[in-house]
CSV table of C-alpha atoms in Angstrom, one decimal:
chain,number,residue,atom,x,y,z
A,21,UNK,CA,-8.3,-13.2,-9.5
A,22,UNK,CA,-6.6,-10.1,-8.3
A,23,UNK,CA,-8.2,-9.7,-5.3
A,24,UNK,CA,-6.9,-10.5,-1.6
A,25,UNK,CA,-9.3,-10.5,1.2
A,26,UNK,CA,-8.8,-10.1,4.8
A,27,UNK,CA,-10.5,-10.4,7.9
A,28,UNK,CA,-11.3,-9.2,10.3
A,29,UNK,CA,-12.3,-6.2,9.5
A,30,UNK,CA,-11.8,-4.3,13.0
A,31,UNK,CA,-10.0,-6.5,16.4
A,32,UNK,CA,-9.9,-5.5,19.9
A,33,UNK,CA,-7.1,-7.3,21.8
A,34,UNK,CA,-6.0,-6.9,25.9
A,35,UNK,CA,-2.8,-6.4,26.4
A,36,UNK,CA,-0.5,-8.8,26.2
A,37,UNK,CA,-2.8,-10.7,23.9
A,38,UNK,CA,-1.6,-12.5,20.5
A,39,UNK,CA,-3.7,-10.8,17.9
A,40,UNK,CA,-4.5,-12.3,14.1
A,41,UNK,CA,-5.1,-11.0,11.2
A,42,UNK,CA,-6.0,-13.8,8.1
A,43,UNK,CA,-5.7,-13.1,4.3
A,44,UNK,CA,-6.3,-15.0,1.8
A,45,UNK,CA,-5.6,-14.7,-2.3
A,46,UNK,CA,-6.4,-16.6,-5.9
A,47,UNK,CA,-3.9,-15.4,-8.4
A,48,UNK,CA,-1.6,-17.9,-7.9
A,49,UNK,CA,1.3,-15.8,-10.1
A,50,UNK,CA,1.3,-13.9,-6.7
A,51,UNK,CA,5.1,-14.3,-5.2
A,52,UNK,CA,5.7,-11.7,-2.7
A,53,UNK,CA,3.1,-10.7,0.6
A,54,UNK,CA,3.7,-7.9,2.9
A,55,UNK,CA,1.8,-6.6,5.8
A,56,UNK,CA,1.8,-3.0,6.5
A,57,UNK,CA,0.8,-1.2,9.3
A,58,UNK,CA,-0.7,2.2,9.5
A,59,UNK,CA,-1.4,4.9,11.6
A,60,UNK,CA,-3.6,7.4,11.0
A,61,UNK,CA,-1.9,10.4,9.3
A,62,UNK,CA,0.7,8.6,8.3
A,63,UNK,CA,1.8,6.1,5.1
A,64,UNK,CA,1.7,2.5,5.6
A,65,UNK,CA,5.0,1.5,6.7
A,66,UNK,CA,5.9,-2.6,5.5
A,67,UNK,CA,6.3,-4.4,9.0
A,68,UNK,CA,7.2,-7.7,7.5
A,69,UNK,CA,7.2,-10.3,4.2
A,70,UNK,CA,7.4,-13.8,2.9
A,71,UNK,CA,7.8,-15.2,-0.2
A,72,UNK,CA,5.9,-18.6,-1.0
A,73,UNK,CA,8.8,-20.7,-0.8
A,74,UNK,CA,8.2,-20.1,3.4
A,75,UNK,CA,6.6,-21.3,5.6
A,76,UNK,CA,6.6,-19.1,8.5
A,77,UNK,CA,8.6,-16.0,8.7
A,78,UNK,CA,8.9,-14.3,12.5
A,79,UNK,CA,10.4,-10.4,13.0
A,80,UNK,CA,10.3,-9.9,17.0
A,81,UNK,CA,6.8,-9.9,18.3
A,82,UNK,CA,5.9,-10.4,14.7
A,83,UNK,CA,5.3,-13.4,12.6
A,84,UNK,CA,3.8,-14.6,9.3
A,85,UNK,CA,2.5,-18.3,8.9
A,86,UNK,CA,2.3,-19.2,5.0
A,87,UNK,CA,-0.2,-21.7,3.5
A,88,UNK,CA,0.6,-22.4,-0.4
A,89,UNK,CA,-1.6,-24.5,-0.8
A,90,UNK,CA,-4.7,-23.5,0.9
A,91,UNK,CA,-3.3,-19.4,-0.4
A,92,UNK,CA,-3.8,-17.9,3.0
A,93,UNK,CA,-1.1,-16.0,4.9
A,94,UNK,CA,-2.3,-14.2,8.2
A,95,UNK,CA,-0.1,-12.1,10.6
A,96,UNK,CA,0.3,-13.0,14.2
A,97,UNK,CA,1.2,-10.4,16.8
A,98,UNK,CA,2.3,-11.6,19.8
A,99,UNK,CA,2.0,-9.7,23.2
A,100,UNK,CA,0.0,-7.3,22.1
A,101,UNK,CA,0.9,-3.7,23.3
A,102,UNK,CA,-1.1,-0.3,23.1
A,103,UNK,CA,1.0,1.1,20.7
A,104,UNK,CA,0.4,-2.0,17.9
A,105,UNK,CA,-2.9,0.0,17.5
A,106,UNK,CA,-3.3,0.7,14.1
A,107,UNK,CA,-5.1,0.0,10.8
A,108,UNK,CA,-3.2,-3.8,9.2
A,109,UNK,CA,-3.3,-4.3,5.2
A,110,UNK,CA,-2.2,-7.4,3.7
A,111,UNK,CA,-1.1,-7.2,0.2
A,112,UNK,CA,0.4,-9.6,-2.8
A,113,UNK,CA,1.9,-8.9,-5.1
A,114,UNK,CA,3.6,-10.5,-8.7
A,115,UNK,CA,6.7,-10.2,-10.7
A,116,UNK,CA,4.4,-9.3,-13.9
A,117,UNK,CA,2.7,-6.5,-12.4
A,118,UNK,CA,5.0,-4.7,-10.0
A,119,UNK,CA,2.5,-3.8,-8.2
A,120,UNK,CA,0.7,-4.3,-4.6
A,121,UNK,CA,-3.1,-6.0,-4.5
A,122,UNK,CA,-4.0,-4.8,-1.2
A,123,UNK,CA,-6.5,-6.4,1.4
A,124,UNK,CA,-9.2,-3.8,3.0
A,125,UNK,CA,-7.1,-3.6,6.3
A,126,UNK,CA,-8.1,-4.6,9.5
A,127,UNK,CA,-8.4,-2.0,12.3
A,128,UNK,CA,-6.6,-3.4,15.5
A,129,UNK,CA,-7.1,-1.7,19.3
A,130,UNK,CA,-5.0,-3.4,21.8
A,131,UNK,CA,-6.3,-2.5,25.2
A,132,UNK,CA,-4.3,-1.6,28.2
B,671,UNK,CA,18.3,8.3,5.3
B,672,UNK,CA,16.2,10.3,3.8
B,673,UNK,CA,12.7,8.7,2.9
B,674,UNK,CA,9.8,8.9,0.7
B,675,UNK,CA,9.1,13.4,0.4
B,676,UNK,CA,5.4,13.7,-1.5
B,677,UNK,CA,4.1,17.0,-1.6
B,678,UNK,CA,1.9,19.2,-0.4
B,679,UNK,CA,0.4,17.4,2.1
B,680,UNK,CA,-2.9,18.8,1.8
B,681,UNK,CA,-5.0,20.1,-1.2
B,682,UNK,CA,-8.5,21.5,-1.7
B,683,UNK,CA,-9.6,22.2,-5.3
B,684,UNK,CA,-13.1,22.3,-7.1
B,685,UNK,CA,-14.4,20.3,-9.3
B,686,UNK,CA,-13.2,20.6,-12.6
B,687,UNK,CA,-9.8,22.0,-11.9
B,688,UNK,CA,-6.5,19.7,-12.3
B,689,UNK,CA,-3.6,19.0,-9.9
B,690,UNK,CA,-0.4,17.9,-9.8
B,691,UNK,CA,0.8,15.6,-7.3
B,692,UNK,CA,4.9,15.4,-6.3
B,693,UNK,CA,7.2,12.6,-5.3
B,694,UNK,CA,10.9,12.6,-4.5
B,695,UNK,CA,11.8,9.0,-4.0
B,696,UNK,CA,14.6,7.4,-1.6
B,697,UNK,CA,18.0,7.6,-3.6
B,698,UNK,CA,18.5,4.5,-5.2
B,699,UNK,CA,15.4,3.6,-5.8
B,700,UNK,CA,14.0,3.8,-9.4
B,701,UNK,CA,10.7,2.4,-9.2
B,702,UNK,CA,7.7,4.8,-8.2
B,703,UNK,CA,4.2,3.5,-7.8
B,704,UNK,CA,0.9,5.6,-7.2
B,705,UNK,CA,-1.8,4.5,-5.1
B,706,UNK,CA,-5.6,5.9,-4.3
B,707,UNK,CA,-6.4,5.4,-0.7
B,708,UNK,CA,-10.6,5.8,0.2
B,709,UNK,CA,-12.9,4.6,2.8
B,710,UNK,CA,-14.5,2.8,0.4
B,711,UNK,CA,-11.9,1.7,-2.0
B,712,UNK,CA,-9.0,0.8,0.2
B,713,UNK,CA,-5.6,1.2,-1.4
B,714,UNK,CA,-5.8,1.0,-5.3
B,715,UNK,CA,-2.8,1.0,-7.8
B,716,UNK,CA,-2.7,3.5,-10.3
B,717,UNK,CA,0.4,3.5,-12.5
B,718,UNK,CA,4.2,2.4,-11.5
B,719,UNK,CA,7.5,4.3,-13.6
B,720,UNK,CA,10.7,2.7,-14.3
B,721,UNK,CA,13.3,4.4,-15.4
B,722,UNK,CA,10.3,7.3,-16.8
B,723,UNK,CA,8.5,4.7,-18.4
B,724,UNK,CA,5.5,3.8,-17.4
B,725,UNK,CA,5.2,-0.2,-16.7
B,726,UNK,CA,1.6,-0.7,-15.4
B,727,UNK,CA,-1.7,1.1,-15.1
B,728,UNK,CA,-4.3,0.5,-12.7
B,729,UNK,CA,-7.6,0.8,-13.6
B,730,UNK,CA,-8.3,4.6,-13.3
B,731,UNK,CA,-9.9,6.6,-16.0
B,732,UNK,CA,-7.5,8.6,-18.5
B,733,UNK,CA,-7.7,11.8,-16.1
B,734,UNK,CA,-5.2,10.1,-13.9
B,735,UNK,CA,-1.7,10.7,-15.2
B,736,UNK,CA,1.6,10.5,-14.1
B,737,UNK,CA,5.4,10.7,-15.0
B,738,UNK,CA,8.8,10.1,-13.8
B,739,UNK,CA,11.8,11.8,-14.6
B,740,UNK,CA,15.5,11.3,-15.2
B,741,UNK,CA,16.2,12.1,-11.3
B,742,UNK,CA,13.1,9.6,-10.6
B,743,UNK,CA,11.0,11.8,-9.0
B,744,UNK,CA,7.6,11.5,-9.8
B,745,UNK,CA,4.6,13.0,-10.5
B,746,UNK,CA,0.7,12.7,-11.2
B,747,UNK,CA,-2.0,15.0,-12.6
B,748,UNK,CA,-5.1,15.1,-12.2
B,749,UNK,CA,-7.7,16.7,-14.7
B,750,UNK,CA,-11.3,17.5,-14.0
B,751,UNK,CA,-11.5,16.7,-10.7
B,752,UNK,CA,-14.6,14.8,-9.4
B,753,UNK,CA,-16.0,15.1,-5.8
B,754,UNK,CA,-14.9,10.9,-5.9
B,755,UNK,CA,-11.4,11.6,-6.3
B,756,UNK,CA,-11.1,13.4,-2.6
B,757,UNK,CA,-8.5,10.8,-1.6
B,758,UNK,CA,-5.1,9.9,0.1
B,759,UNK,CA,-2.8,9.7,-2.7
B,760,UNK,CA,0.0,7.6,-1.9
B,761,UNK,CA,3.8,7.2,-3.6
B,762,UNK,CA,5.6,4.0,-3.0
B,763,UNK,CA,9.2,3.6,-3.9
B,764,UNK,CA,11.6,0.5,-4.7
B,765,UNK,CA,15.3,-0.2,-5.7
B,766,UNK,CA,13.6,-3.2,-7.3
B,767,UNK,CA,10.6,-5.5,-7.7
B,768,UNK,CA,9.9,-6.0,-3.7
B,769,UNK,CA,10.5,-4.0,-0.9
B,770,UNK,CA,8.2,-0.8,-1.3
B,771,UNK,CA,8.1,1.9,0.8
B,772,UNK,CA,5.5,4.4,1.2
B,773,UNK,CA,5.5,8.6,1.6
B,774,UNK,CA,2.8,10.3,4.3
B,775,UNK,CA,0.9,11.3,1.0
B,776,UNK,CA,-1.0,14.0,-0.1
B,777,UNK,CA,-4.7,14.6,1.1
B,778,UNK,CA,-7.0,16.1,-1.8
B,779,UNK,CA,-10.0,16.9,-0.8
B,780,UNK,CA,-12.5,18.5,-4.1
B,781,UNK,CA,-15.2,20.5,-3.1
């Protein structure tokens, strides 16, 4: 029940392209998913978040669509550039653990 | 704005010796979580502190350790080290429940 999964595991996108990432989760005491990105030597750094009560949350280029009752969430990147090429976790997380369930990432290459 | 500062970077220890892992959290924020990050393991929680009292536990076995202090900086330790535990050992900060934000971490290899 603690478990989010995410696919795909690796995406190549042109540039330009929307590229999307899906998750999906069973704990249903989750209240709170992020997506971070990562780049290699570095942390993962939170890009955006929704809560449950949304539907669809959009930062710039950047947008979550929210599905309560199926529990998926997937991150869309629109106009895809080069430098959106990193590794994407999804992650949940509840108000009794205070922690972050992550997904297994996805590895995204936007081509130029 | 200062951010999440873990130290050192980098680590290589043998088996059986023990580290000690350091992380100075943004100001303000009072909540410090670990996580183990592998190839084949992903990103897995190990323990969160509030306010130097430990509030969760991943499951890890009892070798993992960690405290906070009054400042909030945190740390985790290590004991016996096992090739397995060659990781990217990640601290994650929070004013509150939501909101984390991670350091670069610290690399451990065991040989």
């Amino acid at each position: 029940q603690q478990q989010v999964k995410q696919s795909p595991q690796s995406l190549i996108v042109q540039k330009g392209g929307i590229s999307i990432i899906n998750c999906a989760y069973e704990n249903t005491a989750f209240d709170y998913f992020p997506w971070y990105q990562q780049f290699p030597g570095k942390g993962p750094a939170l890009l955006i978040a929704i809560r449950p009560d949304v539907s669809e949350k959009k930062e710039g280029r950047f947008t979550i669509s929210f599905n309560k009752s199926a529990k998926q969430f997937s991150l869309h990147i629109m106009d895809s550039q080069p430098g959106d090429s990193a590794t994407y976790f999804c992650a949940a997380s509840s108000p009794y653990g205070n922690k972050l369930v992550f997904g297994a990432g996805t590895i995204l290459r936007v081509k130029s | 704005k200062a951010g999440v500062t873990q130290t050192p970077r980098y680590l290589i220890k043998t088996r059986g010796q023990q580290v000690t892992l350091s992380c100075s959290p943004i100001s303000g924020h009072r909540s410090v979580s670990w996580y183990q990050q592998t190839p084949g393991q992903g990103l897995q929680f190990l323990f969160e502190y509030f306010s130097e009292t430990q509030r969760n536990k991943g499951n890890f076995p009892g070798r993992f350790s960690g405290r906070q202090f009054s400042n909030s900086r945190s740390e985790m330790n290590v004991s016996t080290l096992e090739l397995g535990d060659s990781a990217l050992y990640l601290c994650a900060t929070s004013a509150g429940l939501y909101g984390y934000t991670f350091g670069s971490g610290t690399r451990l290899t065991v040989v």
